[in-house]
Amino acid sequence: MESESVTTPFGRRPMSLAMLLKQRRGEAIAAGTTRNKWKLFRSVCEARAGLDVTDRALTVLDALLSFYPQDELSSEGGLVVFPSNMQLSLRARGMAAATLRRHLAVLVEAGLISRKDSPNGKRYIRRNREGGIGEAYGFSLAPLLARAAEIETIAARIAADRQMLRRMKERLTICRRDIAKLISAAIEEAVPGDWERIASTFQALLQRIPRAAKLEYLGPILDELETIRLGIINTLELQGKIQIASTNESQIEHHIQNSNPESPSESEPGLETGQNRRCEPRPGLERREPGMAGEDGEGWRAIVRTHAGKLKSFPLGMVLQACPDIIDYGPGGTIASWRDLMMAAAVVRSMLGVSPSAYEEAASVMGPESAATVMACILQRGGHINSAGGYLRDLAQRAERSEFTLGAMLMALLRAKERFSDGPSHGPEIGTDLVQAASR
């Protein structure tokens, strides 16, 4: 740049080093640089926060650009506009002269325009003999064109941040709605959990959301809300699985209770059921007390369950004493009834990889409560059983052949527990002892 292009302010406005540097930087335009003035003005509006200019100052810049005759700002042509204060005020929506001067100063300070004052401070042009512009005095748009790439970069970044902020607000709104409705559903369905504490934590997080939302403030809050939502969903899904398992158990029990106890396919293989044939005591049958003749009138009652015993033939307390590990899988981490034990057994079955068919087969042979008790025993000694599903099927087959005793299995676990408390035990041998004891 030639030193002649530097101009000092007219009148009593002082010159400063900063003004000199801004003039130098504003005139340093790469050759061939062009921009559509209205697209560039839109980028300036997008980047307003990064350029530190006001909306009223942008109104003045809009008016100045309207005085430039071409749509394309080019370094090849003159970039000086020279409107009078009256014309500039009209195109600036009737802005007062004092306000106009103030916002012109803002544009100069922001480095978007520069002043090129004439000797007498007036704005005018002097044309050459060909009719072209020989000399022009007024406001130079060269700084705007020189910073075009910088302005467009700032505008793109601000637009991206605004888009990200909008998406984050949408996620925040959805997350707030999900948590509120999931908590309400959990309370209405009486799902076990400390829902009062979760709701209190949720409300405390909502209070931290600022009125003027910014990315750096919303990000951590959204992460915490999504963690709460995920925890609630996991709790509700677990409760749903428990309810489904409980429904399946109820269906199995209902099927067993409604089955024909005299049917050869569901009672004892080879059991003859002719009208005039007297039933004989076989494995799987139980002698009734005098005066309690069964439906067959012969004093014998067919039992679907084998030597594993009647339903609830062993106290629940004894089962939990022998198999305390099952308690953690009950509803709310407790087991207070046989129904709770069957629900816990359904969860343990899925966890140990026992197929539904294997469990249903065991329940049909032993009965729901006895099958749940067997699952508790398998869980208690799970570390010494390679395949829980195969082990359960083997026990069901033994029960059909009257070779399985549930009481012996519980007593073996109780004795093993006593040996553990007395001193070092031989853990790997317990699984073998359990099978042998139950098969006696």
GROMACS .gro file of C-alpha atoms in nm:
model
  440
    1MET     CA    1   0.000   0.000   0.000
    2GLU     CA    2   0.123   0.348  -0.080
    3SER     CA    3   0.158   0.595   0.202
    4GLU     CA    4  -0.063   0.841   0.010
    5SER     CA    5  -0.364   0.619   0.079
    6VAL     CA    6  -0.344   0.692   0.450
    7THR     CA    7  -0.575   0.975   0.555
    8THR     CA    8  -0.595   1.158   0.884
    9PRO     CA    9  -0.926   1.264   1.038
   10PHE     CA   10  -1.075   1.600   0.958
   11GLY     CA   11  -1.131   1.860   1.227
   12ARG     CA   12  -1.051   1.801   1.591
   13ARG     CA   13  -1.063   1.419   1.574
   14PRO     CA   14  -0.712   1.299   1.667
   15MET     CA   15  -0.504   1.044   1.481
   16SER     CA   16  -0.384   0.731   1.661
   17LEU     CA   17  -0.160   0.436   1.589
   18ALA     CA   18  -0.464   0.205   1.606
   19MET     CA   19  -0.637   0.407   1.334
   20LEU     CA   20  -0.326   0.386   1.116
   21LEU     CA   21  -0.306   0.006   1.158
   22LYS     CA   22  -0.676  -0.035   1.080
   23GLN     CA   23  -0.638   0.169   0.762
   24ARG     CA   24  -0.340  -0.040   0.654
   25ARG     CA   25  -0.520  -0.367   0.731
   26GLY     CA   26  -0.841  -0.250   0.563
   27GLU     CA   27  -0.667  -0.162   0.239
   28ALA     CA   28  -0.476  -0.494   0.218
   29ILE     CA   29  -0.711  -0.675  -0.021
   30ALA     CA   30  -0.585  -0.965  -0.231
   31ALA     CA   31  -0.603  -0.908  -0.602
   32GLY     CA   32  -0.917  -1.044  -0.765
   33THR     CA   33  -1.119  -1.057  -0.439
   34THR     CA   34  -1.491  -1.011  -0.497
   35ARG     CA   35  -1.804  -1.067  -0.290
   36ASN     CA   36  -2.173  -1.010  -0.343
   37LYS     CA   37  -2.242  -0.719  -0.113
   38TRP     CA   38  -2.578  -0.847   0.012
   39LYS     CA   39  -2.449  -1.199   0.084
   40LEU     CA   40  -2.154  -1.047   0.265
   41PHE     CA   41  -2.391  -0.822   0.460
   42ARG     CA   42  -2.592  -1.129   0.563
   43SER     CA   43  -2.270  -1.291   0.690
   44VAL     CA   44  -2.201  -0.974   0.889
   45CYS     CA   45  -2.549  -1.002   1.044
   46GLU     CA   46  -2.481  -1.370   1.134
   47ALA     CA   47  -2.144  -1.279   1.287
   48ARG     CA   48  -2.275  -0.971   1.469
   49ALA     CA   49  -2.197  -1.108   1.816
   50GLY     CA   50  -1.842  -1.194   1.714
   51LEU     CA   51  -1.782  -0.854   1.549
   52ASP     CA   52  -1.917  -0.654   1.845
   53VAL     CA   53  -2.160  -0.440   1.647
   54THR     CA   54  -2.520  -0.347   1.725
   55ASP     CA   55  -2.829  -0.402   1.516
   56ARG     CA   56  -2.864  -0.025   1.466
   57ALA     CA   57  -2.508  -0.010   1.335
   58LEU     CA   58  -2.599  -0.284   1.087
   59THR     CA   59  -2.889  -0.067   0.969
   60VAL     CA   60  -2.637   0.209   0.888
   61LEU     CA   61  -2.410  -0.042   0.709
   62ASP     CA   62  -2.709  -0.160   0.505
   63ALA     CA   63  -2.774   0.198   0.401
   64LEU     CA   64  -2.408   0.253   0.305
   65LEU     CA   65  -2.405  -0.061   0.089
   66SER     CA   66  -2.714   0.060  -0.095
   67PHE     CA   67  -2.510   0.356  -0.220
   68TYR     CA   68  -2.257   0.128  -0.386
   69PRO     CA   69  -2.372   0.100  -0.748
   70GLN     CA   70  -2.273  -0.262  -0.825
   71ASP     CA   71  -2.385  -0.582  -0.649
   72GLU     CA   72  -2.029  -0.712  -0.644
   73LEU     CA   73  -1.770  -0.556  -0.416
   74SER     CA   74  -1.439  -0.574  -0.603
   75SER     CA   75  -1.086  -0.469  -0.522
   76GLU     CA   76  -1.048  -0.354  -0.882
   77GLY     CA   77  -1.300  -0.072  -0.849
   78GLY     CA   78  -1.336   0.211  -0.602
   79LEU     CA   79  -1.496   0.111  -0.275
   80VAL     CA   80  -1.572   0.460  -0.144
   81VAL     CA   81  -1.934   0.575  -0.103
   82PHE     CA   82  -2.011   0.942  -0.044
   83PRO     CA   83  -2.376   0.997   0.055
   84SER     CA   84  -2.484   1.313   0.230
   85ASN     CA   85  -2.608   1.293   0.587
   86MET     CA   86  -2.964   1.360   0.470
   87GLN     CA   87  -2.966   1.081   0.212
   88LEU     CA   88  -2.795   0.842   0.450
   89SER     CA   89  -3.050   0.921   0.722
   90LEU     CA   90  -3.339   0.852   0.483
   91ARG     CA   91  -3.202   0.512   0.381
   92ALA     CA   92  -3.131   0.433   0.748
   93ARG     CA   93  -3.505   0.442   0.825
   94GLY     CA   94  -3.506   0.807   0.928
   95MET     CA   95  -3.231   0.776   1.187
   96ALA     CA   96  -3.145   1.103   1.364
   97ALA     CA   97  -2.819   1.273   1.268
   98ALA     CA   98  -2.663   1.234   1.615
   99THR     CA   99  -2.758   0.864   1.627
  100LEU     CA  100  -2.626   0.822   1.276
  101ARG     CA  101  -2.286   0.965   1.368
  102ARG     CA  102  -2.267   0.741   1.674
  103HIS     CA  103  -2.329   0.420   1.480
  104LEU     CA  104  -2.092   0.525   1.202
  105ALA     CA  105  -1.826   0.549   1.471
  106VAL     CA  106  -1.920   0.195   1.587
  107LEU     CA  107  -1.867   0.059   1.234
  108VAL     CA  108  -1.530   0.233   1.208
  109GLU     CA  109  -1.425   0.100   1.549
  110ALA     CA  110  -1.530  -0.254   1.452
  111GLY     CA  111  -1.309  -0.231   1.142
  112LEU     CA  112  -1.592  -0.275   0.890
  113ILE     CA  113  -1.556   0.065   0.723
  114SER     CA  114  -1.300   0.345   0.729
  115ARG     CA  115  -1.322   0.717   0.677
  116LYS     CA  116  -1.159   0.891   0.382
  117ASP     CA  117  -1.197   1.259   0.464
  118SER     CA  118  -1.160   1.537   0.211
  119PRO     CA  119  -0.960   1.855   0.280
  120ASN     CA  120  -1.275   2.036   0.398
  121GLY     CA  121  -1.447   1.732   0.552
  122LYS     CA  122  -1.716   1.709   0.286
  123ARG     CA  123  -1.808   1.392   0.097
  124TYR     CA  124  -1.779   1.418  -0.279
  125ILE     CA  125  -1.609   1.282  -0.591
  126ARG     CA  126  -1.397   1.440  -0.860
  127ARG     CA  127  -1.436   1.285  -1.202
  128ASN     CA  128  -1.167   1.257  -1.465
  129ARG     CA  129  -1.193   1.357  -1.834
  130GLU     CA  130  -1.333   1.017  -1.931
  131GLY     CA  131  -1.621   1.060  -1.682
  132GLY     CA  132  -1.486   0.804  -1.437
  133ILE     CA  133  -1.417   0.861  -1.069
  134GLY     CA  134  -1.086   1.034  -1.028
  135GLU     CA  135  -1.099   1.100  -0.653
  136ALA     CA  136  -1.364   1.009  -0.395
  137TYR     CA  137  -1.406   1.115  -0.033
  138GLY     CA  138  -1.648   0.955   0.212
  139PHE     CA  139  -1.663   0.605   0.367
  140SER     CA  140  -1.449   0.321   0.230
  141LEU     CA  141  -1.595  -0.031   0.217
  142ALA     CA  142  -1.248  -0.178   0.162
  143PRO     CA  143  -1.215  -0.306   0.525
  144LEU     CA  144  -1.541  -0.500   0.480
  145LEU     CA  145  -1.412  -0.671   0.164
  146ALA     CA  146  -1.066  -0.730   0.317
  147ARG     CA  147  -1.223  -0.916   0.613
  148ALA     CA  148  -1.475  -1.109   0.404
  149ALA     CA  149  -1.319  -1.452   0.466
  150GLU     CA  150  -1.285  -1.385   0.840
  151ILE     CA  151  -1.645  -1.265   0.863
  152GLU     CA  152  -1.776  -1.570   0.678
  153THR     CA  153  -1.581  -1.802   0.909
  154ILE     CA  154  -1.720  -1.633   1.220
  155ALA     CA  155  -2.073  -1.648   1.074
  156ALA     CA  156  -2.041  -2.021   0.997
  157ARG     CA  157  -1.916  -2.096   1.349
  158ILE     CA  158  -2.196  -1.899   1.513
  159ALA     CA  159  -2.455  -2.068   1.289
  160ALA     CA  160  -2.318  -2.411   1.380
  161ASP     CA  161  -2.324  -2.325   1.751
  162ARG     CA  162  -2.681  -2.203   1.720
  163GLN     CA  163  -2.785  -2.523   1.545
  164MET     CA  164  -2.612  -2.734   1.811
  165LEU     CA  165  -2.779  -2.531   2.086
  166ARG     CA  166  -3.119  -2.584   1.924
  167ARG     CA  167  -3.064  -2.961   1.905
  168MET     CA  168  -2.944  -2.968   2.265
  169LYS     CA  169  -3.256  -2.781   2.379
  170GLU     CA  170  -3.471  -3.034   2.194
  171ARG     CA  171  -3.289  -3.324   2.360
  172LEU     CA  172  -3.324  -3.151   2.696
  173THR     CA  173  -3.697  -3.103   2.648
  174ILE     CA  174  -3.750  -3.467   2.548
  175CYS     CA  175  -3.535  -3.590   2.837
  176ARG     CA  176  -3.729  -3.376   3.088
  177ARG     CA  177  -4.058  -3.509   2.954
  178ASP     CA  178  -3.938  -3.871   2.960
  179ILE     CA  179  -3.811  -3.854   3.318
  180ALA     CA  180  -4.126  -3.686   3.450
  181LYS     CA  181  -4.359  -3.940   3.288
  182LEU     CA  182  -4.144  -4.241   3.371
  183ILE     CA  183  -4.135  -4.141   3.739
  184SER     CA  184  -4.514  -4.099   3.737
  185ALA     CA  185  -4.557  -4.440   3.575
  186ALA     CA  186  -4.325  -4.604   3.828
  187ILE     CA  187  -4.515  -4.453   4.120
  188GLU     CA  188  -4.856  -4.548   3.976
  189GLU     CA  189  -4.739  -4.906   3.908
  190ALA     CA  190  -4.586  -4.931   4.258
  191VAL     CA  191  -4.245  -5.026   4.116
  192PRO     CA  192  -3.992  -5.070   4.400
  193GLY     CA  193  -3.743  -4.783   4.416
  194ASP     CA  194  -3.654  -4.459   4.591
  195TRP     CA  195  -3.866  -4.249   4.355
  196GLU     CA  196  -3.897  -3.958   4.598
  197ARG     CA  197  -3.519  -3.909   4.599
  198ILE     CA  198  -3.499  -3.944   4.220
  199ALA     CA  199  -3.776  -3.685   4.173
  200SER     CA  200  -3.599  -3.448   4.413
  201THR     CA  201  -3.271  -3.485   4.221
  202PHE     CA  202  -3.456  -3.427   3.895
  203GLN     CA  203  -3.613  -3.103   4.021
  204ALA     CA  204  -3.278  -2.981   4.152
  205LEU     CA  205  -3.124  -3.030   3.806
  206LEU     CA  206  -3.409  -2.838   3.643
  207GLN     CA  207  -3.342  -2.544   3.876
  208ARG     CA  208  -2.985  -2.528   3.743
  209ILE     CA  209  -3.093  -2.462   3.384
  210PRO     CA  210  -3.010  -2.094   3.315
  211ARG     CA  211  -3.254  -1.857   3.146
  212ALA     CA  212  -2.994  -1.760   2.887
  213ALA     CA  213  -2.904  -2.108   2.771
  214LYS     CA  214  -2.551  -2.165   2.647
  215LEU     CA  215  -2.373  -2.474   2.523
  216GLU     CA  216  -2.122  -2.481   2.805
  217TYR     CA  217  -2.401  -2.472   3.066
  218LEU     CA  218  -2.651  -2.711   2.910
  219GLY     CA  219  -2.405  -2.991   2.823
  220PRO     CA  220  -2.329  -3.113   3.180
  221ILE     CA  221  -2.695  -3.080   3.286
  222LEU     CA  222  -2.811  -3.284   2.987
  223ASP     CA  223  -2.556  -3.557   3.064
  224GLU     CA  224  -2.686  -3.588   3.421
  225LEU     CA  225  -3.049  -3.597   3.307
  226GLU     CA  226  -2.975  -3.869   3.052
  227THR     CA  227  -2.802  -4.073   3.324
  228ILE     CA  228  -3.113  -4.045   3.543
  229ARG     CA  229  -3.338  -4.142   3.252
  230LEU     CA  230  -3.124  -4.447   3.171
  231GLY     CA  231  -3.134  -4.562   3.534
  232ILE     CA  232  -3.514  -4.530   3.547
  233ILE     CA  233  -3.555  -4.720   3.219
  234ASN     CA  234  -3.331  -5.005   3.341
  235THR     CA  235  -3.531  -5.032   3.664
  236LEU     CA  236  -3.864  -5.039   3.482
  237GLU     CA  237  -3.739  -5.294   3.227
  238LEU     CA  238  -3.618  -5.522   3.506
  239GLN     CA  239  -3.957  -5.493   3.675
  240GLY     CA  240  -4.126  -5.575   3.343
  241LYS     CA  241  -3.914  -5.889   3.304
  242ILE     CA  242  -4.003  -5.996   3.658
  243GLN     CA  243  -4.374  -5.946   3.590
  244ILE     CA  244  -4.352  -6.145   3.265
  245ALA     CA  245  -4.171  -6.424   3.445
  246SER     CA  246  -4.434  -6.415   3.721
  247THR     CA  247  -4.711  -6.439   3.459
  248ASN     CA  248  -4.542  -6.740   3.300
  249GLU     CA  249  -4.513  -6.908   3.640
  250SER     CA  250  -4.882  -6.845   3.708
  251GLN     CA  251  -4.972  -6.999   3.372
  252ILE     CA  252  -4.760  -7.307   3.450
  253GLU     CA  253  -4.921  -7.347   3.792
  254HIS     CA  254  -5.269  -7.301   3.647
  255HIS     CA  255  -5.196  -7.565   3.382
  256ILE     CA  256  -5.078  -7.815   3.645
  257GLN     CA  257  -5.377  -7.757   3.872
  258ASN     CA  258  -5.624  -7.806   3.584
  259SER     CA  259  -5.455  -8.114   3.437
  260ASN     CA  260  -5.616  -8.456   3.468
  261PRO     CA  261  -5.434  -8.631   3.755
  262GLU     CA  262  -5.539  -8.970   3.621
  263SER     CA  263  -5.393  -8.905   3.271
  264PRO     CA  264  -5.109  -9.146   3.190
  265SER     CA  265  -4.924  -8.870   3.003
  266GLU     CA  266  -4.916  -8.630   3.299
  267SER     CA  267  -4.925  -8.860   3.599
  268GLU     CA  268  -4.739  -9.188   3.616
  269PRO     CA  269  -4.621  -9.361   3.298
  270GLY     CA  270  -4.801  -9.691   3.263
  271LEU     CA  271  -5.072  -9.603   3.521
  272GLU     CA  272  -5.390  -9.790   3.416
  273THR     CA  273  -5.714  -9.594   3.454
  274GLY     CA  274  -5.991  -9.841   3.370
  275GLN     CA  275  -6.326  -9.788   3.540
  276ASN     CA  276  -6.324 -10.126   3.720
  277ARG     CA  277  -5.949 -10.134   3.788
  278ARG     CA  278  -5.831 -10.053   4.139
  279CYS     CA  279  -5.546  -9.801   4.160
  280GLU     CA  280  -5.238  -9.933   4.322
  281PRO     CA  281  -4.982  -9.719   4.510
  282ARG     CA  282  -4.697  -9.634   4.275
  283PRO     CA  283  -4.426  -9.373   4.283
  284GLY     CA  284  -4.597  -9.038   4.249
  285LEU     CA  285  -4.911  -9.145   4.441
  286GLU     CA  286  -4.995  -9.060   4.798
  287ARG     CA  287  -5.222  -9.249   5.040
  288ARG     CA  288  -5.508  -9.035   5.167
  289GLU     CA  289  -5.612  -9.036   5.529
  290PRO     CA  290  -5.917  -9.241   5.615
  291GLY     CA  291  -6.236  -9.066   5.516
  292MET     CA  292  -6.063  -8.857   5.247
  293ALA     CA  293  -6.132  -9.070   4.940
  294GLY     CA  294  -6.026  -8.913   4.612
  295GLU     CA  295  -6.227  -8.859   4.298
  296ASP     CA  296  -6.149  -9.214   4.189
  297GLY     CA  297  -6.313  -9.340   4.507
  298GLU     CA  298  -6.021  -9.571   4.581
  299GLY     CA  299  -5.850  -9.374   4.857
  300TRP     CA  300  -5.550  -9.284   4.643
  301ARG     CA  301  -5.459  -8.945   4.497
  302ALA     CA  302  -5.232  -8.899   4.192
  303ILE     CA  303  -4.971  -8.631   4.241
  304VAL     CA  304  -4.804  -8.461   3.947
  305ARG     CA  305  -4.503  -8.398   4.167
  306THR     CA  306  -4.273  -8.686   4.253
  307HIS     CA  307  -4.071  -8.754   4.567
  308ALA     CA  308  -3.969  -8.386   4.568
  309GLY     CA  309  -4.265  -8.356   4.806
  310LYS     CA  310  -4.590  -8.167   4.824
  311LEU     CA  311  -4.611  -7.796   4.735
  312LYS     CA  312  -4.462  -7.595   5.020
  313SER     CA  313  -4.376  -7.916   5.197
  314PHE     CA  314  -4.057  -7.748   5.324
  315PRO     CA  315  -4.078  -7.416   5.511
  316LEU     CA  316  -3.978  -7.111   5.312
  317GLY     CA  317  -3.746  -7.010   5.594
  318MET     CA  318  -3.556  -7.338   5.561
  319VAL     CA  319  -3.518  -7.285   5.186
  320LEU     CA  320  -3.383  -6.932   5.236
  321GLN     CA  321  -3.151  -7.052   5.513
  322ALA     CA  322  -3.003  -7.315   5.283
  323CYS     CA  323  -2.998  -7.086   4.976
  324PRO     CA  324  -2.949  -6.725   5.094
  325ASP     CA  325  -2.809  -6.606   4.757
  326ILE     CA  326  -3.156  -6.615   4.597
  327ILE     CA  327  -3.277  -6.334   4.826
  328ASP     CA  328  -3.090  -6.067   4.628
  329TYR     CA  329  -3.300  -6.148   4.318
  330GLY     CA  330  -3.637  -6.111   4.486
  331PRO     CA  331  -3.863  -5.807   4.432
  332GLY     CA  332  -3.689  -5.518   4.604
  333GLY     CA  333  -3.406  -5.744   4.720
  334THR     CA  334  -3.628  -5.944   4.961
  335ILE     CA  335  -3.829  -6.268   4.957
  336ALA     CA  336  -4.132  -6.275   5.185
  337SER     CA  337  -4.349  -6.540   5.015
  338TRP     CA  338  -4.340  -6.834   4.779
  339ARG     CA  339  -4.456  -6.602   4.501
  340ASP     CA  340  -4.149  -6.383   4.562
  341LEU     CA  341  -3.930  -6.695   4.545
  342MET     CA  342  -4.081  -6.800   4.211
  343MET     CA  343  -4.029  -6.448   4.070
  344ALA     CA  344  -3.665  -6.456   4.184
  345ALA     CA  345  -3.622  -6.803   4.034
  346ALA     CA  346  -3.746  -6.673   3.698
  347VAL     CA  347  -3.480  -6.400   3.704
  348VAL     CA  348  -3.209  -6.647   3.808
  349ARG     CA  349  -3.317  -6.889   3.535
  350SER     CA  350  -3.259  -6.625   3.269
  351MET     CA  351  -2.930  -6.518   3.429
  352LEU     CA  352  -2.790  -6.873   3.443
  353GLY     CA  353  -2.893  -6.946   3.083
  354VAL     CA  354  -3.157  -7.207   3.165
  355SER     CA  355  -3.400  -7.235   2.874
  356PRO     CA  356  -3.771  -7.172   2.938
  357SER     CA  357  -3.855  -7.525   2.818
  358ALA     CA  358  -3.619  -7.682   3.073
  359TYR     CA  359  -3.768  -7.478   3.355
  360GLU     CA  360  -4.127  -7.548   3.246
  361GLU     CA  361  -4.048  -7.921   3.232
  362ALA     CA  362  -3.909  -7.912   3.585
  363ALA     CA  363  -4.211  -7.713   3.708
  364SER     CA  364  -4.453  -7.961   3.549
  365VAL     CA  365  -4.278  -8.252   3.716
  366MET     CA  366  -4.189  -8.105   4.056
  367GLY     CA  367  -4.440  -7.824   4.091
  368PRO     CA  368  -4.373  -7.447   4.070
  369GLU     CA  369  -4.255  -7.405   4.431
  370SER     CA  370  -4.026  -7.708   4.418
  371ALA     CA  371  -3.882  -7.600   4.083
  372ALA     CA  372  -3.813  -7.255   4.228
  373THR     CA  373  -3.643  -7.418   4.527
  374VAL     CA  374  -3.423  -7.625   4.294
  375MET     CA  375  -3.323  -7.307   4.106
  376ALA     CA  376  -3.226  -7.151   4.441
  377CYS     CA  377  -3.009  -7.455   4.517
  378ILE     CA  378  -2.844  -7.437   4.173
  379LEU     CA  379  -2.770  -7.068   4.225
  380GLN     CA  380  -2.623  -7.138   4.568
  381ARG     CA  381  -2.373  -7.387   4.424
  382GLY     CA  382  -2.356  -7.231   4.076
  383GLY     CA  383  -1.977  -7.205   4.085
  384HIS     CA  384  -1.951  -7.585   4.086
  385ILE     CA  385  -2.215  -7.656   3.817
  386ASN     CA  386  -2.099  -7.630   3.456
  387SER     CA  387  -2.442  -7.625   3.288
  388ALA     CA  388  -2.735  -7.511   3.499
  389GLY     CA  389  -2.986  -7.604   3.225
  390GLY     CA  390  -2.852  -7.957   3.182
  391TYR     CA  391  -2.833  -8.001   3.558
  392LEU     CA  392  -3.200  -7.899   3.596
  393ARG     CA  393  -3.312  -8.133   3.317
  394ASP     CA  394  -3.121  -8.419   3.481
  395LEU     CA  395  -3.294  -8.352   3.814
  396ALA     CA  396  -3.634  -8.340   3.642
  397GLN     CA  397  -3.566  -8.677   3.480
  398ARG     CA  398  -3.455  -8.820   3.815
  399ALA     CA  399  -3.775  -8.683   3.970
  400GLU     CA  400  -3.985  -8.861   3.708
  401ARG     CA  401  -3.809  -9.187   3.800
  402SER     CA  402  -3.862  -9.116   4.173
  403GLU     CA  403  -3.486  -9.091   4.218
  404PHE     CA  404  -3.477  -8.732   4.342
  405THR     CA  405  -3.536  -8.598   4.692
  406LEU     CA  406  -3.557  -8.223   4.748
  407GLY     CA  407  -3.521  -8.250   5.122
  408ALA     CA  408  -3.188  -8.429   5.089
  409MET     CA  409  -3.061  -8.152   4.861
  410LEU     CA  410  -3.158  -7.882   5.114
  411MET     CA  411  -3.000  -8.072   5.402
  412ALA     CA  412  -2.679  -8.117   5.198
  413LEU     CA  413  -2.661  -7.742   5.148
  414LEU     CA  414  -2.725  -7.678   5.517
  415ARG     CA  415  -2.450  -7.923   5.616
  416ALA     CA  416  -2.214  -7.762   5.363
  417LYS     CA  417  -2.292  -7.422   5.514
  418GLU     CA  418  -2.206  -7.556   5.860
  419ARG     CA  419  -1.875  -7.695   5.731
  420PHE     CA  420  -1.794  -7.355   5.579
  421SER     CA  421  -1.851  -7.189   5.914
  422ASP     CA  422  -1.645  -7.448   6.104
  423GLY     CA  423  -1.333  -7.426   5.887
  424PRO     CA  424  -1.187  -7.468   5.537
  425SER     CA  425  -1.410  -7.665   5.305
  426HIS     CA  426  -1.359  -7.860   4.988
  427GLY     CA  427  -1.573  -7.648   4.758
  428PRO     CA  428  -1.542  -7.849   4.434
  429GLU     CA  429  -1.675  -8.158   4.606
  430ILE     CA  430  -1.998  -7.991   4.718
  431GLY     CA  431  -2.168  -8.012   4.378
  432THR     CA  432  -2.105  -8.388   4.360
  433ASP     CA  433  -2.223  -8.441   4.720
  434LEU     CA  434  -2.537  -8.243   4.637
  435VAL     CA  435  -2.634  -8.472   4.349
  436GLN     CA  436  -2.554  -8.787   4.545
  437ALA     CA  437  -2.751  -8.668   4.849
  438ALA     CA  438  -3.052  -8.569   4.640
  439SER     CA  439  -3.054  -8.906   4.459
  440ARG     CA  440  -3.062  -9.122   4.766
   0.00000   0.00000   0.00000
